[in-house]
Amino acid sequence: MSKIERFSEKVMKFAQLRYVKIIMNSFLGIAAFSIGASLFSLVRSIPIPIWQEFLNNTGLTSILNIPISMVSNLYAIMVVISIGYEVGKSFGQRPLPAAMVAFGSFMILTPFVANISLTNEAGEAVSGLAQNVISIGVLGSQGIFLAMISGLIAARLYVFLLEKNVKIRMPDSVPPSVAGMFETMIPAGLVFIIFIVFRVVFEHTSFGTMQTFIYTILQKPIVGIGANPIGAALYLFVGKFLWMFGIHGDLLTYATLGSVRQAATQANMAAFAAGEAVPYLEWGLLTPFANIGIFGLTLLLVFSKSKQYKSLGKLALPTSIFNITEPIMFGFPIILNPIMAIPFVLTPGISVVLTSLLMNIGIVAPLTGVALSNVIPAPIYLWMATNSITGLIWGVILVLINAAIFFPFFKVAERTAVKGENEAEVK
């Protein structure tokens, strides 16, 4: 077995680990909520002045913000329920009770105190801590890591207790729905007691709550790693590098860092709905640039001197425009192609770095935080994501830059292909 084959085997084994699959399936399972919110984001962000004026004058902007805010501000709840469900299903137990135990455990750890600001009858602003109030932020982007960790622990403990028969056994004559309710009582109660202990312990620390501890020590620093051009470029680099060995690198990086990316995405969406600047600019650039290099390569194929490359380019152009890359990945091919490895791996990161630089110095408008579909062509994506014509212009320029980076490597492959075609014609 070659070194490449051994490396691929190890990566695939990692992707098949039980808890990696649980996390991946959990985020994929709630993707519909994000997609649904992105549709409202799409309508709200169409960068046409007349349309934007219409939305503002009719009050539709506020209405369209409701589902966007709902998803971004309640995303942690969706995460913990989905993870609990997947844990139960993975271990052969009823998934819904496991999901509810995970949700209940998460809420036990959620702080019931928040800073609020009110205006009294005299018009004076009054602010301070309020008891029995949940800050919407801890149920949204700030609570994603806590939701993931507490969901895994709570659901796994629940399953462990069931496997050890720590439950009330009912006679066979009792209907399954009723028997299931009684079986759940003791293991769920024990899990809740454990999480109450967690809550009380953290109340006596300087953090005050487990939510604050995880957000401060774990989530904020990890998400912050990608909140710069180098971190975002590295994320894309790893995904494309794995593709070179026949591994779906984009899916694997999402499986391992999906929680980080979603935390940043939901924070950006919340900022968009509130009309504020996005806190994680570079994380928002991952979607449009993941496959922009393949689009640039496809344009080269369309005008290739090689007959087979020209045919492939014409066939793949409609799909490449919408970021569907499989015809090029497997038909060119890109996978296991040492000639094309360098531009394929580097172009997404270069696109992120250049765009981040231009946005930070003000040449290209910054992202608004709107959530858009990943099938939107990169230039149009940037136009809508920035609500500015500068995004569209830069998107077109960036496609040409990616094509230019691929060009010298493509010419090497093209010469080989043309030579082979000429020899075949002579024969």
CSV table of C-alpha atoms in Angstrom, one decimal:
chain,number,residue,atom,x,y,z
A,1,MET,CA,0.0,0.0,0.0
A,2,SER,CA,1.4,3.4,-1.0
A,3,LYS,CA,1.8,6.4,1.3
A,4,ILE,CA,-1.1,8.2,-0.4
A,5,GLU,CA,-3.4,5.1,0.0
A,6,ARG,CA,-2.4,4.9,3.7
A,7,PHE,CA,-3.1,8.6,4.2
A,8,SER,CA,-6.5,8.4,2.5
A,9,GLU,CA,-7.4,5.3,4.6
A,10,LYS,CA,-6.6,7.1,7.8
A,11,VAL,CA,-8.6,10.2,6.8
A,12,MET,CA,-11.6,8.1,5.8
A,13,LYS,CA,-11.4,6.2,9.1
A,14,PHE,CA,-11.6,9.5,11.0
A,15,ALA,CA,-14.6,10.6,8.9
A,16,GLN,CA,-16.3,7.4,9.9
A,17,LEU,CA,-15.8,7.8,13.6
A,18,ARG,CA,-19.1,7.6,15.5
A,19,TYR,CA,-19.1,11.0,17.1
A,20,VAL,CA,-17.7,12.8,13.9
A,21,LYS,CA,-20.6,11.3,12.0
A,22,ILE,CA,-23.1,12.3,14.8
A,23,ILE,CA,-21.9,15.9,14.6
A,24,MET,CA,-21.9,16.0,10.8
A,25,ASN,CA,-25.4,14.5,10.6
A,26,SER,CA,-26.7,16.8,13.2
A,27,PHE,CA,-25.6,20.0,11.4
A,28,LEU,CA,-26.8,18.5,8.1
A,29,GLY,CA,-30.1,17.7,9.7
A,30,ILE,CA,-30.9,21.3,10.6
A,31,ALA,CA,-29.5,22.7,7.4
A,32,ALA,CA,-33.1,23.2,6.1
A,33,PHE,CA,-33.6,25.9,8.8
A,34,SER,CA,-30.6,27.8,7.6
A,35,ILE,CA,-31.6,27.4,3.9
A,36,GLY,CA,-35.1,28.6,4.8
A,37,ALA,CA,-33.7,31.7,6.5
A,38,SER,CA,-31.3,32.3,3.5
A,39,LEU,CA,-34.3,32.6,1.2
A,40,PHE,CA,-35.7,35.5,3.2
A,41,SER,CA,-32.1,36.9,3.3
A,42,LEU,CA,-32.0,36.6,-0.4
A,43,VAL,CA,-35.2,38.6,-0.9
A,44,ARG,CA,-34.1,41.2,1.6
A,45,SER,CA,-30.7,41.7,0.1
A,46,ILE,CA,-31.4,42.1,-3.6
A,47,PRO,CA,-29.0,45.0,-4.3
A,48,ILE,CA,-31.4,47.1,-6.4
A,49,PRO,CA,-32.1,50.6,-4.9
A,50,ILE,CA,-35.8,50.7,-6.0
A,51,TRP,CA,-36.3,47.3,-4.4
A,52,GLN,CA,-34.6,48.3,-1.2
A,53,GLU,CA,-36.6,51.5,-1.0
A,54,PHE,CA,-39.8,49.5,-1.5
A,55,LEU,CA,-38.9,47.1,1.3
A,56,ASN,CA,-38.1,50.0,3.7
A,57,ASN,CA,-41.2,52.1,2.9
A,58,THR,CA,-43.6,49.2,3.2
A,59,GLY,CA,-42.1,47.8,6.4
A,60,LEU,CA,-41.3,44.5,4.7
A,61,THR,CA,-37.7,44.8,5.8
A,62,SER,CA,-38.7,44.2,9.4
A,63,ILE,CA,-41.1,41.4,8.5
A,64,LEU,CA,-38.4,39.6,6.4
A,65,ASN,CA,-36.0,39.9,9.4
A,66,ILE,CA,-38.3,37.8,11.6
A,67,PRO,CA,-37.4,34.3,10.2
A,68,ILE,CA,-33.7,35.4,9.8
A,69,SER,CA,-33.6,36.4,13.5
A,70,MET,CA,-35.5,33.3,14.5
A,71,VAL,CA,-32.9,31.0,13.0
A,72,SER,CA,-29.9,32.9,14.1
A,73,ASN,CA,-31.2,33.5,17.7
A,74,LEU,CA,-32.5,30.0,18.3
A,75,TYR,CA,-29.8,28.0,16.4
A,76,ALA,CA,-28.3,26.5,19.6
A,77,ILE,CA,-31.6,24.9,20.5
A,78,MET,CA,-31.8,23.4,17.0
A,79,VAL,CA,-28.2,22.1,17.4
A,80,VAL,CA,-28.8,20.4,20.8
A,81,ILE,CA,-32.0,18.7,19.8
A,82,SER,CA,-30.5,17.5,16.5
A,83,ILE,CA,-27.4,16.1,18.3
A,84,GLY,CA,-29.4,14.4,21.0
A,85,TYR,CA,-31.6,12.8,18.3
A,86,GLU,CA,-28.5,11.6,16.3
A,87,VAL,CA,-26.9,10.2,19.5
A,88,GLY,CA,-30.0,8.2,20.3
A,89,LYS,CA,-30.3,6.9,16.8
A,90,SER,CA,-26.6,6.0,16.6
A,91,PHE,CA,-26.8,3.8,19.7
A,92,GLY,CA,-30.0,2.1,18.7
A,93,GLN,CA,-32.3,3.9,21.2
A,94,ARG,CA,-35.4,5.9,20.6
A,95,PRO,CA,-34.0,9.2,19.3
A,96,LEU,CA,-36.8,11.6,20.3
A,97,PRO,CA,-36.5,11.0,24.1
A,98,ALA,CA,-32.7,11.4,23.8
A,99,ALA,CA,-33.2,14.7,22.0
A,100,MET,CA,-35.5,15.9,24.7
A,101,VAL,CA,-33.1,14.9,27.5
A,102,ALA,CA,-30.3,16.8,25.6
A,103,PHE,CA,-32.5,19.9,25.2
A,104,GLY,CA,-33.5,19.8,28.9
A,105,SER,CA,-29.9,19.5,30.0
A,106,PHE,CA,-28.8,22.4,27.8
A,107,MET,CA,-31.6,24.6,29.3
A,108,ILE,CA,-30.5,23.6,32.8
A,109,LEU,CA,-27.0,25.1,32.0
A,110,THR,CA,-28.5,28.2,30.3
A,111,PRO,CA,-28.3,31.3,32.5
A,112,PHE,CA,-31.6,32.7,33.6
A,113,VAL,CA,-30.3,36.2,34.0
A,114,ALA,CA,-29.6,38.9,31.5
A,115,ASN,CA,-28.6,42.6,31.1
A,116,ILE,CA,-31.6,44.6,30.0
A,117,SER,CA,-32.3,48.2,29.2
A,118,LEU,CA,-35.8,49.7,29.7
A,119,THR,CA,-37.3,53.2,29.4
A,120,ASN,CA,-39.5,54.3,32.3
A,121,GLU,CA,-42.6,56.5,32.1
A,122,ALA,CA,-40.4,59.6,32.5
A,123,GLY,CA,-38.4,58.6,29.4
A,124,GLU,CA,-35.3,57.7,31.4
A,125,ALA,CA,-33.2,54.7,30.4
A,126,VAL,CA,-32.9,52.1,33.2
A,127,SER,CA,-30.5,49.2,32.8
A,128,GLY,CA,-29.4,46.3,35.0
A,129,LEU,CA,-29.5,42.6,35.6
A,130,ALA,CA,-32.9,40.9,35.4
A,131,GLN,CA,-33.7,37.5,37.0
A,132,ASN,CA,-35.7,34.8,35.2
A,133,VAL,CA,-34.8,36.2,31.8
A,134,ILE,CA,-32.9,34.4,29.1
A,135,SER,CA,-30.6,36.4,26.8
A,136,ILE,CA,-31.5,35.6,23.2
A,137,GLY,CA,-27.7,35.4,22.4
A,138,VAL,CA,-27.1,32.3,24.5
A,139,LEU,CA,-29.7,30.5,22.5
A,140,GLY,CA,-28.2,31.5,19.3
A,141,SER,CA,-24.6,31.8,18.0
A,142,GLN,CA,-23.1,32.2,21.5
A,143,GLY,CA,-24.6,28.9,22.7
A,144,ILE,CA,-23.7,26.6,19.8
A,145,PHE,CA,-20.6,25.1,21.5
A,146,LEU,CA,-22.4,24.6,24.8
A,147,ALA,CA,-25.3,23.0,22.8
A,148,MET,CA,-23.0,20.6,21.0
A,149,ILE,CA,-21.1,19.6,24.2
A,150,SER,CA,-24.0,19.3,26.5
A,151,GLY,CA,-26.1,17.5,23.8
A,152,LEU,CA,-23.4,14.9,23.3
A,153,ILE,CA,-22.8,14.3,27.0
A,154,ALA,CA,-26.5,14.3,28.1
A,155,ALA,CA,-27.7,12.1,25.3
A,156,ARG,CA,-24.8,9.7,25.8
A,157,LEU,CA,-25.4,9.5,29.5
A,158,TYR,CA,-29.1,8.8,28.9
A,159,VAL,CA,-28.3,6.0,26.4
A,160,PHE,CA,-25.7,4.6,28.9
A,161,LEU,CA,-28.3,4.4,31.7
A,162,LEU,CA,-30.8,2.7,29.4
A,163,GLU,CA,-28.1,0.2,28.3
A,164,LYS,CA,-27.5,-0.6,32.0
A,165,ASN,CA,-31.2,-1.2,32.5
A,166,VAL,CA,-31.5,1.8,34.9
A,167,LYS,CA,-35.2,2.2,34.1
A,168,ILE,CA,-38.6,1.1,35.2
A,169,ARG,CA,-39.7,-2.1,33.5
A,170,MET,CA,-43.4,-2.3,32.6
A,171,PRO,CA,-45.4,-5.5,31.9
A,172,ASP,CA,-45.7,-6.5,28.3
A,173,SER,CA,-49.4,-5.7,28.5
A,174,VAL,CA,-48.7,-2.0,28.8
A,175,PRO,CA,-48.8,-0.1,25.5
A,176,PRO,CA,-45.3,0.7,24.1
A,177,SER,CA,-46.0,4.5,24.2
A,178,VAL,CA,-46.8,4.3,27.9
A,179,ALA,CA,-44.0,1.9,28.7
A,180,GLY,CA,-41.5,4.2,26.9
A,181,MET,CA,-42.6,7.1,29.0
A,182,PHE,CA,-41.9,5.3,32.3
A,183,GLU,CA,-38.6,3.9,31.0
A,184,THR,CA,-37.4,7.4,30.3
A,185,MET,CA,-38.2,8.8,33.7
A,186,ILE,CA,-35.3,7.5,35.8
A,187,PRO,CA,-32.4,7.9,33.3
A,188,ALA,CA,-33.7,11.4,32.3
A,189,GLY,CA,-34.0,12.4,35.9
A,190,LEU,CA,-30.5,11.2,36.7
A,191,VAL,CA,-29.0,13.1,33.8
A,192,PHE,CA,-30.8,16.3,34.9
A,193,ILE,CA,-29.4,15.9,38.4
A,194,ILE,CA,-25.9,15.6,37.0
A,195,PHE,CA,-26.4,18.8,34.9
A,196,ILE,CA,-27.9,20.6,37.9
A,197,VAL,CA,-24.6,19.8,39.7
A,198,PHE,CA,-22.7,21.3,36.8
A,199,ARG,CA,-24.8,24.4,37.0
A,200,VAL,CA,-24.3,24.9,40.7
A,201,VAL,CA,-20.5,24.2,40.5
A,202,PHE,CA,-20.1,26.9,37.8
A,203,GLU,CA,-22.2,29.4,39.7
A,204,HIS,CA,-19.4,29.3,42.3
A,205,THR,CA,-16.7,30.1,39.8
A,206,SER,CA,-15.6,33.5,38.4
A,207,PHE,CA,-17.4,32.6,35.1
A,208,GLY,CA,-20.8,32.3,36.8
A,209,THR,CA,-22.2,29.9,34.2
A,210,MET,CA,-21.0,27.0,32.1
A,211,GLN,CA,-22.2,28.8,29.1
A,212,THR,CA,-19.9,31.8,29.8
A,213,PHE,CA,-17.0,29.4,30.5
A,214,ILE,CA,-17.3,27.5,27.2
A,215,TYR,CA,-17.9,30.6,25.2
A,216,THR,CA,-15.0,32.5,26.7
A,217,ILE,CA,-12.5,29.6,26.9
A,218,LEU,CA,-13.4,27.5,23.9
A,219,GLN,CA,-15.9,29.0,21.3
A,220,LYS,CA,-14.7,32.6,21.0
A,221,PRO,CA,-11.0,31.8,20.6
A,222,ILE,CA,-11.6,28.9,18.1
A,223,VAL,CA,-14.1,31.0,16.0
A,224,GLY,CA,-11.6,33.8,16.2
A,225,ILE,CA,-8.9,31.7,14.6
A,226,GLY,CA,-10.9,31.8,11.3
A,227,ALA,CA,-11.8,35.5,11.7
A,228,ASN,CA,-8.7,36.5,9.7
A,229,PRO,CA,-7.6,35.9,6.1
A,230,ILE,CA,-4.9,33.3,7.1
A,231,GLY,CA,-7.4,31.2,9.1
A,232,ALA,CA,-10.0,31.3,6.5
A,233,ALA,CA,-7.5,30.5,3.7
A,234,LEU,CA,-6.2,27.5,5.8
A,235,TYR,CA,-9.7,26.2,6.2
A,236,LEU,CA,-10.1,26.2,2.4
A,237,PHE,CA,-6.6,24.8,1.8
A,238,VAL,CA,-7.2,21.7,3.9
A,239,GLY,CA,-10.5,20.9,2.2
A,240,LYS,CA,-9.0,21.2,-1.3
A,241,PHE,CA,-5.8,19.4,-0.3
A,242,LEU,CA,-7.8,16.3,0.8
A,243,TRP,CA,-9.7,16.4,-2.5
A,244,MET,CA,-6.4,15.6,-4.2
A,245,PHE,CA,-6.4,12.2,-2.6
A,246,GLY,CA,-10.0,11.4,-3.6
A,247,ILE,CA,-11.4,12.5,-0.3
A,248,HIS,CA,-14.4,14.9,-0.2
A,249,GLY,CA,-12.4,17.4,1.7
A,250,ASP,CA,-15.1,20.1,1.8
A,251,LEU,CA,-17.4,17.7,3.6
A,252,LEU,CA,-14.8,16.5,6.0
A,253,THR,CA,-13.7,20.0,7.0
A,254,TYR,CA,-17.3,20.9,7.5
A,255,ALA,CA,-17.8,17.8,9.6
A,256,THR,CA,-14.9,18.7,11.9
A,257,LEU,CA,-15.3,22.5,12.0
A,258,GLY,CA,-19.0,22.8,11.1
A,259,SER,CA,-19.8,24.0,14.6
A,260,VAL,CA,-17.2,26.8,14.3
A,261,ARG,CA,-18.3,27.9,10.9
A,262,GLN,CA,-22.0,27.8,11.9
A,263,ALA,CA,-21.3,29.9,15.1
A,264,ALA,CA,-19.7,32.5,12.9
A,265,THR,CA,-22.4,32.3,10.2
A,266,GLN,CA,-25.2,32.7,12.7
A,267,ALA,CA,-23.4,35.6,14.4
A,268,ASN,CA,-23.1,37.3,11.0
A,269,MET,CA,-26.8,36.6,10.3
A,270,ALA,CA,-27.8,38.2,13.6
A,271,ALA,CA,-25.7,41.2,12.8
A,272,PHE,CA,-27.4,41.4,9.4
A,273,ALA,CA,-30.8,41.3,10.8
A,274,ALA,CA,-29.9,44.0,13.3
A,275,GLY,CA,-28.2,46.2,10.7
A,276,GLU,CA,-24.8,45.9,12.3
A,277,ALA,CA,-21.3,45.2,10.9
A,278,VAL,CA,-20.5,41.5,10.6
A,279,PRO,CA,-18.2,40.3,13.4
A,280,TYR,CA,-16.6,37.5,11.3
A,281,LEU,CA,-15.9,38.8,7.8
A,282,GLU,CA,-13.5,36.1,6.6
A,283,TRP,CA,-15.9,33.2,7.6
A,284,GLY,CA,-18.5,34.8,5.4
A,285,LEU,CA,-16.1,34.6,2.4
A,286,LEU,CA,-15.7,30.8,2.5
A,287,THR,CA,-18.9,30.0,0.6
A,288,PRO,CA,-18.4,32.1,-2.6
A,289,PHE,CA,-14.7,31.2,-2.9
A,290,ALA,CA,-14.7,27.4,-2.2
A,291,ASN,CA,-15.0,26.6,-5.9
A,292,ILE,CA,-14.2,29.8,-7.7
A,293,GLY,CA,-11.0,28.3,-9.0
A,294,ILE,CA,-12.8,25.5,-10.8
A,295,PHE,CA,-15.0,28.2,-12.5
A,296,GLY,CA,-11.9,29.9,-13.8
A,297,LEU,CA,-10.4,26.6,-15.0
A,298,THR,CA,-13.7,25.8,-16.8
A,299,LEU,CA,-13.4,29.0,-18.8
A,300,LEU,CA,-9.9,27.9,-20.0
A,301,LEU,CA,-11.3,24.5,-21.0
A,302,VAL,CA,-14.0,26.1,-23.1
A,303,PHE,CA,-11.4,27.9,-25.2
A,304,SER,CA,-8.9,25.0,-25.2
A,305,LYS,CA,-7.0,23.8,-28.3
A,306,SER,CA,-7.7,20.3,-27.1
A,307,LYS,CA,-10.9,18.8,-28.6
A,308,GLN,CA,-11.6,16.7,-25.5
A,309,TYR,CA,-10.9,19.6,-23.1
A,310,LYS,CA,-13.1,21.9,-25.2
A,311,SER,CA,-16.0,19.4,-25.1
A,312,LEU,CA,-15.6,18.9,-21.4
A,313,GLY,CA,-15.5,22.7,-20.8
A,314,LYS,CA,-18.8,23.2,-22.8
A,315,LEU,CA,-20.4,20.4,-20.9
A,316,ALA,CA,-19.2,21.5,-17.5
A,317,LEU,CA,-19.7,25.3,-17.9
A,318,PRO,CA,-23.4,25.4,-16.8
A,319,THR,CA,-22.7,23.4,-13.7
A,320,SER,CA,-19.4,25.2,-12.8
A,321,ILE,CA,-21.2,28.6,-13.0
A,322,PHE,CA,-23.4,27.3,-10.1
A,323,ASN,CA,-20.5,25.8,-8.1
A,324,ILE,CA,-21.2,22.2,-9.0
A,325,THR,CA,-17.6,21.0,-9.6
A,326,GLU,CA,-17.9,17.2,-10.0
A,327,PRO,CA,-17.7,17.2,-13.9
A,328,ILE,CA,-14.3,18.9,-13.7
A,329,MET,CA,-13.1,17.1,-10.5
A,330,PHE,CA,-13.6,13.7,-12.1
A,331,GLY,CA,-13.6,14.5,-15.8
A,332,PHE,CA,-10.5,16.6,-16.2
A,333,PRO,CA,-9.5,15.2,-13.7
A,334,ILE,CA,-8.4,17.3,-10.8
A,335,ILE,CA,-8.2,14.4,-8.3
A,336,LEU,CA,-4.8,12.8,-8.1
A,337,ASN,CA,-3.5,15.2,-10.8
A,338,PRO,CA,-0.1,16.6,-9.6
A,339,ILE,CA,0.0,19.2,-12.4
A,340,MET,CA,-3.3,20.9,-11.3
A,341,ALA,CA,-2.8,20.3,-7.5
A,342,ILE,CA,-1.0,23.6,-6.9
A,343,PRO,CA,-3.6,26.0,-8.4
A,344,PHE,CA,-6.5,24.0,-7.2
A,345,VAL,CA,-5.4,24.0,-3.6
A,346,LEU,CA,-4.2,27.6,-3.5
A,347,THR,CA,-6.8,29.6,-5.5
A,348,PRO,CA,-9.6,29.6,-2.9
A,349,GLY,CA,-7.2,30.9,-0.2
A,350,ILE,CA,-5.8,33.6,-2.5
A,351,SER,CA,-9.3,34.7,-3.3
A,352,VAL,CA,-10.1,35.1,0.4
A,353,VAL,CA,-7.0,37.0,1.3
A,354,LEU,CA,-7.3,39.4,-1.6
A,355,THR,CA,-11.0,40.1,-1.0
A,356,SER,CA,-10.5,40.5,2.7
A,357,LEU,CA,-7.7,43.0,2.0
A,358,LEU,CA,-9.8,45.1,-0.4
A,359,MET,CA,-12.8,45.1,1.9
A,360,ASN,CA,-10.7,46.2,4.9
A,361,ILE,CA,-9.2,49.1,2.9
A,362,GLY,CA,-12.6,50.1,1.5
A,363,ILE,CA,-12.2,49.4,-2.2
A,364,VAL,CA,-14.8,46.7,-2.1
A,365,ALA,CA,-17.9,47.0,0.2
A,366,PRO,CA,-17.9,44.7,3.2
A,367,LEU,CA,-20.2,41.8,3.6
A,368,THR,CA,-23.6,42.6,5.2
A,369,GLY,CA,-23.9,39.2,6.8
A,370,VAL,CA,-26.7,38.0,4.6
A,371,ALA,CA,-27.0,34.2,4.2
A,372,LEU,CA,-27.0,33.1,0.6
A,373,SER,CA,-27.2,29.8,-1.2
A,374,ASN,CA,-23.8,28.2,-2.2
A,375,VAL,CA,-25.1,27.6,-5.8
A,376,ILE,CA,-25.1,31.4,-6.6
A,377,PRO,CA,-22.2,32.3,-8.9
A,378,ALA,CA,-19.4,34.0,-7.1
A,379,PRO,CA,-19.7,37.5,-8.8
A,380,ILE,CA,-23.5,37.6,-8.2
A,381,TYR,CA,-23.0,36.2,-4.7
A,382,LEU,CA,-20.6,39.1,-3.8
A,383,TRP,CA,-22.9,41.6,-5.4
A,384,MET,CA,-25.8,40.4,-3.1
A,385,ALA,CA,-23.6,39.8,-0.1
A,386,THR,CA,-22.2,43.3,-0.2
A,387,ASN,CA,-25.3,45.0,-1.5
A,388,SER,CA,-22.9,47.0,-3.7
A,389,ILE,CA,-21.8,47.0,-7.4
A,390,THR,CA,-18.2,46.9,-6.2
A,391,GLY,CA,-18.9,43.3,-5.1
A,392,LEU,CA,-20.1,42.3,-8.6
A,393,ILE,CA,-17.1,44.0,-10.3
A,394,TRP,CA,-14.6,42.4,-8.0
A,395,GLY,CA,-16.3,39.0,-8.4
A,396,VAL,CA,-15.8,39.2,-12.2
A,397,ILE,CA,-12.2,40.3,-11.8
A,398,LEU,CA,-11.5,37.5,-9.3
A,399,VAL,CA,-12.8,34.8,-11.7
A,400,LEU,CA,-10.3,36.1,-14.2
A,401,ILE,CA,-7.5,36.1,-11.6
A,402,ASN,CA,-8.3,32.5,-10.8
A,403,ALA,CA,-8.2,31.6,-14.5
A,404,ALA,CA,-4.8,33.4,-14.8
A,405,ILE,CA,-3.4,31.4,-11.9
A,406,PHE,CA,-4.6,28.1,-13.5
A,407,PHE,CA,-3.4,29.1,-16.9
A,408,PRO,CA,0.3,28.0,-16.9
A,409,PHE,CA,-0.6,24.7,-15.2
A,410,PHE,CA,-3.5,24.2,-17.6
A,411,LYS,CA,-1.2,24.8,-20.6
A,412,VAL,CA,1.1,21.9,-19.5
A,413,ALA,CA,-1.9,19.6,-19.4
A,414,GLU,CA,-3.3,20.9,-22.6
A,415,ARG,CA,0.0,20.3,-24.5
A,416,THR,CA,-0.1,16.7,-23.4
A,417,ALA,CA,-3.7,16.3,-24.4
A,418,VAL,CA,-3.2,17.9,-27.9
A,419,LYS,CA,-0.1,15.7,-28.5
A,420,GLY,CA,-2.1,12.6,-27.6
A,421,GLU,CA,-5.0,13.6,-29.9
A,422,ASN,CA,-2.6,14.3,-32.8
A,423,GLU,CA,-0.9,10.9,-32.4
A,424,ALA,CA,-4.3,9.2,-32.4
A,425,GLU,CA,-5.3,11.0,-35.6
A,426,VAL,CA,-2.0,9.9,-37.3
A,427,LYS,CA,-2.7,6.3,-36.4
